[in-house]
């Protein structure tokens, strides 16, 4: 039995998002959950952030996750079986770091979409939760596209040591890997947290300034 299909889609395009959802439903007979994980990162101070920078960040992450959630919710509601929507947000959705206005504002938008949709979709049995990772260097498309080299240069460490460098800034002194984020999604969509919605789980090895209050 096939366990996966590959569908290329631009999440800023509603028609392409709908086509991707349609293909998934056709291949597997329905929809159980969706994870909003598309993202990119531009780190610039306010006065260097262009309108194009702002629009790109918000189109991919804020608008993109809205479009995906909307298309998925339509199917989940029609099925009448409940389901899960998970947002991969960021520590930066609550942490006010420097030189990151466009990225962090888009992540904050995503984080509040979780709360809004949890309230709206709860009557249909659809749970909406989020994950707030930080410092996921290995396996990251964002870090591999030059962001990692830029950050490593800024901190004066070899790029291959960047993940370990970030780990030393955390409470647990542990590097965050993609599988740790996946583990959080697995728990959120499993039966153990079946009565949980509107939650954000930090997966950052402990960053006190990003504790949720």
CSV table of N, CA, C and O in Angstrom, one decimal, residues 55-159:
chain,number,residue,atom,x,y,z
A,55,UNK,N,5.9,41.2,2.3
A,55,UNK,CA,4.9,40.5,1.6
A,55,UNK,C,5.3,39.0,1.4
A,55,UNK,O,4.4,38.1,1.5
A,56,UNK,N,6.6,38.7,1.1
A,56,UNK,CA,7.0,37.4,0.9
A,56,UNK,C,6.8,36.5,2.1
A,56,UNK,O,6.3,35.4,2.1
A,57,UNK,N,7.3,37.1,3.3
A,57,UNK,CA,7.2,36.3,4.5
A,57,UNK,C,5.7,36.0,4.9
A,57,UNK,O,5.4,34.9,5.2
A,58,UNK,N,4.9,37.1,4.7
A,58,UNK,CA,3.5,36.9,5.1
A,58,UNK,C,2.7,36.1,4.1
A,58,UNK,O,1.8,35.3,4.5
A,59,UNK,N,3.1,36.2,2.8
A,59,UNK,CA,2.4,35.4,1.8
A,59,UNK,C,2.6,33.9,2.0
A,59,UNK,O,1.7,33.0,1.9
A,60,UNK,N,3.9,33.5,2.3
A,60,UNK,CA,4.2,32.1,2.4
A,60,UNK,C,3.7,31.5,3.8
A,60,UNK,O,3.1,30.4,3.8
A,61,UNK,N,3.9,32.2,4.8
A,61,UNK,CA,3.6,31.7,6.2
A,61,UNK,C,2.2,32.0,6.7
A,61,UNK,O,1.4,31.2,7.0
A,62,UNK,N,1.8,33.3,6.7
A,62,UNK,CA,0.5,33.7,7.2
A,62,UNK,C,-0.6,33.4,6.3
A,62,UNK,O,-1.5,32.7,6.6
A,63,UNK,N,-0.5,33.8,5.0
A,63,UNK,CA,-1.5,33.6,4.0
A,63,UNK,C,-1.5,32.1,3.6
A,63,UNK,O,-2.5,31.5,3.5
A,64,UNK,N,-0.3,31.5,3.5
A,64,UNK,CA,-0.2,30.1,3.0
A,64,UNK,C,-0.9,29.2,4.0
A,64,UNK,O,-1.6,28.3,3.6
A,65,UNK,N,-0.6,29.3,5.3
A,65,UNK,CA,-1.2,28.4,6.3
A,65,UNK,C,-2.7,28.7,6.4
A,65,UNK,O,-3.5,27.7,6.6
A,66,UNK,N,-3.1,29.9,6.2
A,66,UNK,CA,-4.6,30.2,6.1
A,66,UNK,C,-5.2,29.5,5.0
A,66,UNK,O,-6.3,28.9,5.2
A,67,UNK,N,-4.6,29.5,3.8
A,67,UNK,CA,-5.2,28.8,2.6
A,67,UNK,C,-5.2,27.3,2.8
A,67,UNK,O,-6.2,26.7,2.5
A,68,UNK,N,-4.2,26.8,3.4
A,68,UNK,CA,-4.1,25.3,3.6
A,68,UNK,C,-5.2,24.9,4.6
A,68,UNK,O,-5.9,23.9,4.5
A,69,UNK,N,-5.2,25.7,5.7
A,69,UNK,CA,-6.2,25.3,6.8
A,69,UNK,C,-7.6,25.4,6.3
A,69,UNK,O,-8.5,24.6,6.6
A,70,UNK,N,-7.9,26.4,5.4
A,70,UNK,CA,-9.2,26.6,4.9
A,70,UNK,C,-9.6,25.5,4.0
A,70,UNK,O,-10.7,24.9,4.1
A,71,UNK,N,-8.7,25.1,3.1
A,71,UNK,CA,-9.0,24.0,2.2
A,71,UNK,C,-9.2,22.7,3.0
A,71,UNK,O,-10.1,21.8,2.7
A,72,UNK,N,-8.3,22.5,4.0
A,72,UNK,CA,-8.4,21.2,4.8
A,72,UNK,C,-9.7,21.2,5.6
A,72,UNK,O,-10.3,20.2,5.7
A,73,UNK,N,-10.0,22.3,6.2
A,73,UNK,CA,-11.2,22.4,7.1
A,73,UNK,C,-12.4,22.1,6.4
A,73,UNK,O,-13.3,21.4,6.9
A,74,UNK,N,-12.5,22.5,5.1
A,74,UNK,CA,-13.7,22.2,4.3
A,74,UNK,C,-13.9,20.7,4.2
A,74,UNK,O,-15.1,20.2,4.3
A,75,UNK,N,-12.8,20.0,4.0
A,75,UNK,CA,-12.9,18.5,3.9
A,75,UNK,C,-13.2,17.9,5.2
A,75,UNK,O,-14.1,17.0,5.3
A,76,UNK,N,-12.5,18.3,6.2
A,76,UNK,CA,-12.7,17.7,7.6
A,76,UNK,C,-14.1,17.9,8.1
A,76,UNK,O,-14.7,17.0,8.7
A,77,UNK,N,-14.7,19.1,7.8
A,77,UNK,CA,-16.1,19.3,8.3
A,77,UNK,C,-17.1,18.5,7.5
A,77,UNK,O,-18.0,17.9,8.1
A,78,UNK,N,-16.8,18.3,6.2
A,78,UNK,CA,-17.7,17.5,5.4
A,78,UNK,C,-17.7,16.0,5.8
A,78,UNK,O,-18.7,15.3,5.8
A,79,UNK,N,-16.5,15.6,6.1
A,79,UNK,CA,-16.3,14.2,6.5
A,79,UNK,C,-17.1,13.9,7.9
A,79,UNK,O,-17.5,12.8,8.1
A,80,UNK,N,-17.1,14.9,8.7
A,80,UNK,CA,-17.7,14.7,10.0
A,80,UNK,C,-17.0,13.8,11.0
A,80,UNK,O,-17.7,13.2,11.9
A,81,UNK,N,-15.7,13.6,10.8
A,81,UNK,CA,-15.0,12.7,11.6
A,81,UNK,C,-14.0,13.3,12.5
A,81,UNK,O,-13.1,12.7,13.1
A,82,UNK,N,-14.0,14.7,12.6
A,82,UNK,CA,-13.0,15.4,13.4
A,82,UNK,C,-11.7,15.5,12.6
A,82,UNK,O,-11.7,15.5,11.3
A,83,UNK,N,-10.6,15.6,13.3
A,83,UNK,CA,-9.3,15.7,12.6
A,83,UNK,C,-8.4,16.7,13.3
A,83,UNK,O,-8.8,17.2,14.3
A,84,UNK,N,-7.2,16.9,12.7
A,84,UNK,CA,-6.2,17.8,13.3
A,84,UNK,C,-5.6,18.7,12.3
A,84,UNK,O,-5.3,18.3,11.2
A,85,UNK,N,-5.4,20.0,12.7
A,85,UNK,CA,-4.6,20.9,12.0
A,85,UNK,C,-3.5,21.4,12.9
A,85,UNK,O,-3.8,21.8,14.1
A,86,UNK,N,-2.3,21.3,12.5
A,86,UNK,CA,-1.1,21.6,13.3
A,86,UNK,C,-0.3,22.7,12.5
A,86,UNK,O,0.0,22.6,11.4
A,87,UNK,N,0.1,23.7,13.3
A,87,UNK,CA,0.9,24.8,12.7
A,87,UNK,C,2.3,24.6,13.3
A,87,UNK,O,2.5,24.6,14.5
A,88,UNK,N,3.3,24.6,12.4
A,88,UNK,CA,4.7,24.7,12.9
A,88,UNK,C,5.0,26.2,12.9
A,88,UNK,O,5.4,26.8,11.9
A,89,UNK,N,4.9,26.8,14.1
A,89,UNK,CA,5.1,28.2,14.3
A,89,UNK,C,6.6,28.4,14.6
A,89,UNK,O,7.5,27.8,14.0
A,90,UNK,N,6.9,29.1,15.7
A,90,UNK,CA,8.3,29.3,16.0
A,90,UNK,C,8.4,29.9,17.4
A,90,UNK,O,7.5,30.6,17.9
A,91,UNK,N,9.5,29.7,18.0
A,91,UNK,CA,9.8,30.5,19.3
A,91,UNK,C,9.7,32.0,19.0
A,91,UNK,O,9.2,32.8,19.9
A,92,UNK,N,10.0,32.4,17.8
A,92,UNK,CA,9.9,33.8,17.4
A,92,UNK,C,8.5,34.4,17.4
A,92,UNK,O,8.3,35.6,17.3
A,93,UNK,N,7.5,33.5,17.5
A,93,UNK,CA,6.1,34.0,17.5
A,93,UNK,C,5.8,34.7,18.8
A,93,UNK,O,4.9,35.5,18.9
A,94,UNK,N,6.6,34.4,19.9
A,94,UNK,CA,6.4,35.0,21.2
A,94,UNK,C,7.7,35.8,21.7
A,94,UNK,O,7.6,36.5,22.6
A,95,UNK,N,8.8,35.5,21.0
A,95,UNK,CA,10.1,36.1,21.5
A,95,UNK,C,10.4,37.3,20.6
A,95,UNK,O,10.4,37.3,19.4
A,96,UNK,N,10.6,38.4,21.3
A,96,UNK,CA,10.9,39.7,20.5
A,96,UNK,C,12.4,39.8,20.3
A,96,UNK,O,13.1,40.5,21.0
A,97,UNK,N,12.9,39.1,19.3
A,97,UNK,CA,14.3,39.2,18.9
A,97,UNK,C,14.6,40.3,18.0
A,97,UNK,O,13.7,40.9,17.4
A,98,UNK,N,15.9,40.7,17.9
A,98,UNK,CA,16.3,41.8,17.0
A,98,UNK,C,16.3,41.5,15.6
A,98,UNK,O,16.5,40.3,15.2
A,99,UNK,N,16.1,42.5,14.7
A,99,UNK,CA,16.3,42.4,13.3
A,99,UNK,C,15.5,41.3,12.7
A,99,UNK,O,16.0,40.5,11.8
A,100,UNK,N,14.3,41.1,13.0
A,100,UNK,CA,13.5,40.0,12.6
A,100,UNK,C,12.0,40.4,12.4
A,100,UNK,O,11.1,39.5,12.6
A,101,UNK,N,11.7,41.6,12.1
A,101,UNK,CA,10.3,42.1,12.1
A,101,UNK,C,9.4,41.3,11.2
A,101,UNK,O,8.3,40.9,11.6
A,102,UNK,N,9.8,41.0,9.9
A,102,UNK,CA,8.9,40.4,9.0
A,102,UNK,C,8.6,38.9,9.3
A,102,UNK,O,7.5,38.5,9.4
A,103,UNK,N,9.7,38.2,9.6
A,103,UNK,CA,9.6,36.8,10.0
A,103,UNK,C,8.8,36.6,11.2
A,103,UNK,O,7.8,35.8,11.3
A,104,UNK,N,9.2,37.3,12.3
A,104,UNK,CA,8.5,37.1,13.6
A,104,UNK,C,7.1,37.5,13.6
A,104,UNK,O,6.2,36.9,14.2
A,105,UNK,N,6.8,38.6,12.9
A,105,UNK,CA,5.4,39.0,12.8
A,105,UNK,C,4.5,38.0,12.1
A,105,UNK,O,3.4,37.7,12.5
A,106,UNK,N,5.1,37.4,11.0
A,106,UNK,CA,4.3,36.3,10.3
A,106,UNK,C,4.1,35.1,11.2
A,106,UNK,O,3.1,34.5,11.2
A,107,UNK,N,5.1,34.8,12.0
A,107,UNK,CA,5.0,33.6,12.9
A,107,UNK,C,4.0,33.9,14.0
A,107,UNK,O,3.2,33.0,14.4
A,108,UNK,N,3.9,35.2,14.5
A,108,UNK,CA,2.9,35.5,15.5
A,108,UNK,C,1.5,35.4,14.9
A,108,UNK,O,0.6,35.0,15.5
A,109,UNK,N,1.4,35.8,13.6
A,109,UNK,CA,0.1,35.6,12.9
A,109,UNK,C,-0.3,34.2,12.9
A,109,UNK,O,-1.4,33.8,13.2
A,110,UNK,N,0.6,33.3,12.5
A,110,UNK,CA,0.3,31.9,12.5
A,110,UNK,C,-0.1,31.4,13.9
A,110,UNK,O,-1.0,30.6,14.0
A,111,UNK,N,0.6,31.8,14.9
A,111,UNK,CA,0.3,31.4,16.3
A,111,UNK,C,-1.1,31.8,16.7
A,111,UNK,O,-1.8,31.0,17.4
A,112,UNK,N,-1.6,32.9,16.3
A,112,UNK,CA,-2.9,33.4,16.6
A,112,UNK,C,-4.0,32.7,15.8
A,112,UNK,O,-5.1,32.5,16.2
A,113,UNK,N,-3.6,32.3,14.5
A,113,UNK,CA,-4.5,31.5,13.7
A,113,UNK,C,-4.9,30.2,14.5
A,113,UNK,O,-6.0,29.7,14.4
A,114,UNK,N,-3.9,29.6,15.2
A,114,UNK,CA,-4.1,28.4,16.0
A,114,UNK,C,-5.3,28.6,16.9
A,114,UNK,O,-6.2,27.8,17.0
A,115,UNK,N,-5.2,29.7,17.7
A,115,UNK,CA,-6.2,30.0,18.7
A,115,UNK,C,-7.6,30.3,18.0
A,115,UNK,O,-8.6,29.8,18.5
A,116,UNK,N,-7.6,31.1,17.0
A,116,UNK,CA,-8.8,31.4,16.3
A,116,UNK,C,-9.5,30.2,15.7
A,116,UNK,O,-10.7,30.0,15.9
A,117,UNK,N,-8.7,29.4,15.1
A,117,UNK,CA,-9.3,28.2,14.4
A,117,UNK,C,-9.7,27.1,15.4
A,117,UNK,O,-10.6,26.3,15.2
A,118,UNK,N,-9.0,27.0,16.5
A,118,UNK,CA,-9.4,26.1,17.6
A,118,UNK,C,-10.8,26.4,18.1
A,118,UNK,O,-11.6,25.5,18.3
A,119,UNK,N,-11.0,27.7,18.3
A,119,UNK,CA,-12.4,28.1,18.7
A,119,UNK,C,-13.4,27.8,17.6
A,119,UNK,O,-14.5,27.3,17.9
A,120,UNK,N,-13.1,28.1,16.4
A,120,UNK,CA,-14.1,28.0,15.3
A,120,UNK,C,-14.4,26.6,14.9
A,120,UNK,O,-15.5,26.3,14.6
A,121,UNK,N,-13.4,25.8,14.9
A,121,UNK,CA,-13.5,24.4,14.4
A,121,UNK,C,-13.8,23.4,15.4
A,121,UNK,O,-14.1,22.2,15.1
A,122,UNK,N,-13.8,23.8,16.7
A,122,UNK,CA,-14.0,22.8,17.8
A,122,UNK,C,-15.4,22.1,17.7
A,122,UNK,O,-15.5,20.9,18.0
A,123,UNK,N,-16.4,22.8,17.3
A,123,UNK,CA,-17.7,22.2,17.2
A,123,UNK,C,-17.8,21.1,16.2
A,123,UNK,O,-18.7,20.3,16.2
A,124,UNK,N,-16.8,21.1,15.3
A,124,UNK,CA,-16.8,20.0,14.3
A,124,UNK,C,-15.8,18.9,14.7
A,124,UNK,O,-15.5,17.9,13.9
A,125,UNK,N,-15.3,19.0,15.9
A,125,UNK,CA,-14.4,17.9,16.4
A,125,UNK,C,-13.0,18.1,15.9
A,125,UNK,O,-12.1,17.2,16.0
A,126,UNK,N,-12.7,19.2,15.2
A,126,UNK,CA,-11.4,19.4,14.6
A,126,UNK,C,-10.5,20.2,15.7
A,126,UNK,O,-10.9,21.2,16.2
A,127,UNK,N,-9.4,19.6,16.0
A,127,UNK,CA,-8.5,20.2,17.0
A,127,UNK,C,-7.4,21.0,16.2
A,127,UNK,O,-6.9,20.5,15.2
A,128,UNK,N,-7.0,22.1,16.7
A,128,UNK,CA,-6.0,22.9,16.1
A,128,UNK,C,-4.9,23.3,17.1
A,128,UNK,O,-5.2,23.9,18.2
A,129,UNK,N,-3.7,22.9,16.9
A,129,UNK,CA,-2.6,23.1,17.8
A,129,UNK,C,-1.4,23.6,17.1
A,129,UNK,O,-1.3,23.5,15.9
A,130,UNK,N,-0.4,24.0,17.9
A,130,UNK,CA,0.9,24.5,17.2
A,130,UNK,C,2.1,23.9,17.9
A,130,UNK,O,2.1,23.5,19.1
A,131,UNK,N,3.2,24.1,17.2
A,131,UNK,CA,4.5,23.7,17.7
A,131,UNK,C,5.5,24.9,17.6
A,131,UNK,O,5.5,25.5,16.5
A,132,UNK,N,6.2,25.3,18.6
A,132,UNK,CA,7.1,26.4,18.5
A,132,UNK,C,8.6,25.9,18.6
A,132,UNK,O,9.1,25.8,19.7
A,133,UNK,N,9.2,25.5,17.5
A,133,UNK,CA,10.6,25.1,17.5
A,133,UNK,C,11.6,26.3,17.6
A,133,UNK,O,11.2,27.4,17.4
A,134,UNK,N,12.8,26.0,17.8
A,134,UNK,CA,13.9,27.0,17.7
A,134,UNK,C,15.2,26.3,17.5
A,134,UNK,O,15.5,25.2,18.0
A,135,UNK,N,16.0,26.9,16.6
A,135,UNK,CA,17.4,26.5,16.4
A,135,UNK,C,17.5,25.1,15.7
A,135,UNK,O,18.4,24.4,16.0
A,136,UNK,N,16.5,24.8,14.9
A,136,UNK,CA,16.6,23.5,14.1
A,136,UNK,C,17.5,23.7,12.9
A,136,UNK,O,17.1,24.2,11.9
A,137,UNK,N,18.8,23.4,13.0
A,137,UNK,CA,19.8,23.6,12.0
A,137,UNK,C,19.9,22.5,11.0
A,137,UNK,O,19.7,22.6,9.8
A,138,UNK,N,20.1,21.3,11.6
A,138,UNK,CA,20.3,20.1,10.7
A,138,UNK,C,19.0,19.7,10.1
A,138,UNK,O,17.9,19.6,10.7
A,139,UNK,N,19.0,19.5,8.8
A,139,UNK,CA,17.8,19.1,8.0
A,139,UNK,C,16.9,20.3,7.7
A,139,UNK,O,15.8,20.1,7.2
A,140,UNK,N,17.4,21.5,7.9
A,140,UNK,CA,16.5,22.7,7.7
A,140,UNK,C,16.8,23.3,6.4
A,140,UNK,O,18.0,23.7,6.1
A,141,UNK,N,15.8,23.5,5.5
A,141,UNK,CA,16.0,24.2,4.3
A,141,UNK,C,16.3,25.6,4.4
A,141,UNK,O,17.1,26.2,3.6
A,142,UNK,N,15.8,26.3,5.5
A,142,UNK,CA,16.1,27.7,5.8
A,142,UNK,C,17.6,27.8,6.1
A,142,UNK,O,18.2,28.7,5.5
A,143,UNK,N,18.1,27.0,6.9
A,143,UNK,CA,19.5,27.2,7.3
A,143,UNK,C,20.4,26.8,6.1
A,143,UNK,O,21.5,27.3,5.9
A,144,UNK,N,20.0,25.8,5.3
A,144,UNK,CA,20.8,25.3,4.2
A,144,UNK,C,20.9,26.4,3.1
A,144,UNK,O,21.8,26.3,2.2
A,145,UNK,N,20.0,27.3,3.0
A,145,UNK,CA,19.9,28.2,1.9
A,145,UNK,C,20.7,29.5,2.1
A,145,UNK,O,20.5,30.5,1.4
A,146,UNK,N,21.6,29.5,3.1
A,146,UNK,CA,22.5,30.6,3.3
A,146,UNK,C,22.3,31.3,4.7
A,146,UNK,O,23.1,32.0,5.2
A,147,UNK,N,21.1,31.0,5.3
A,147,UNK,CA,20.8,31.6,6.6
A,147,UNK,C,21.8,31.0,7.6
A,147,UNK,O,22.3,31.8,8.5
A,148,UNK,N,22.1,29.7,7.5
A,148,UNK,CA,23.0,29.1,8.5
A,148,UNK,C,24.4,29.7,8.4
A,148,UNK,O,25.1,30.0,9.4
A,149,UNK,N,24.9,29.9,7.2
A,149,UNK,CA,26.2,30.5,7.0
A,149,UNK,C,26.2,31.9,7.5
A,149,UNK,O,27.2,32.4,8.2
A,150,UNK,N,25.2,32.7,7.3
A,150,UNK,CA,25.1,34.0,7.8
A,150,UNK,C,25.1,34.1,9.3
A,150,UNK,O,25.8,34.9,10.0
A,151,UNK,N,24.3,33.2,10.0
A,151,UNK,CA,24.2,33.2,11.4
A,151,UNK,C,25.6,32.7,12.0
A,151,UNK,O,26.0,33.3,13.0
A,152,UNK,N,26.2,31.7,11.4
A,152,UNK,CA,27.5,31.2,11.9
A,152,UNK,C,28.6,32.3,11.8
A,152,UNK,O,29.3,32.5,12.7
A,153,UNK,N,28.6,33.1,10.7
A,153,UNK,CA,29.5,34.2,10.6
A,153,UNK,C,29.2,35.3,11.7
A,153,UNK,O,30.2,35.8,12.3
A,154,UNK,N,27.9,35.5,11.9
A,154,UNK,CA,27.6,36.5,12.9
A,154,UNK,C,28.1,36.2,14.3
A,154,UNK,O,28.6,37.0,15.0
A,155,UNK,N,28.0,34.9,14.6
A,155,UNK,CA,28.4,34.4,15.9
A,155,UNK,C,29.9,34.0,16.0
A,155,UNK,O,30.4,33.6,17.1
A,156,UNK,N,30.6,33.9,14.9
A,156,UNK,CA,32.0,33.6,14.8
A,156,UNK,C,32.2,32.1,15.1
A,156,UNK,O,33.2,31.7,15.7
A,157,UNK,N,31.3,31.2,14.6
A,157,UNK,CA,31.5,29.8,14.8
A,157,UNK,C,31.4,29.1,13.4
A,157,UNK,O,30.8,29.6,12.5
A,158,UNK,N,32.1,27.9,13.3
A,158,UNK,CA,32.0,27.2,12.0
A,158,UNK,C,30.5,26.8,11.8
A,158,UNK,O,29.8,26.5,12.7
A,159,UNK,N,30.1,26.9,10.5
A,159,UNK,CA,28.7,26.6,10.2
A,159,UNK,C,28.3,25.2,10.7
A,159,UNK,O,27.1,25.0,11.2
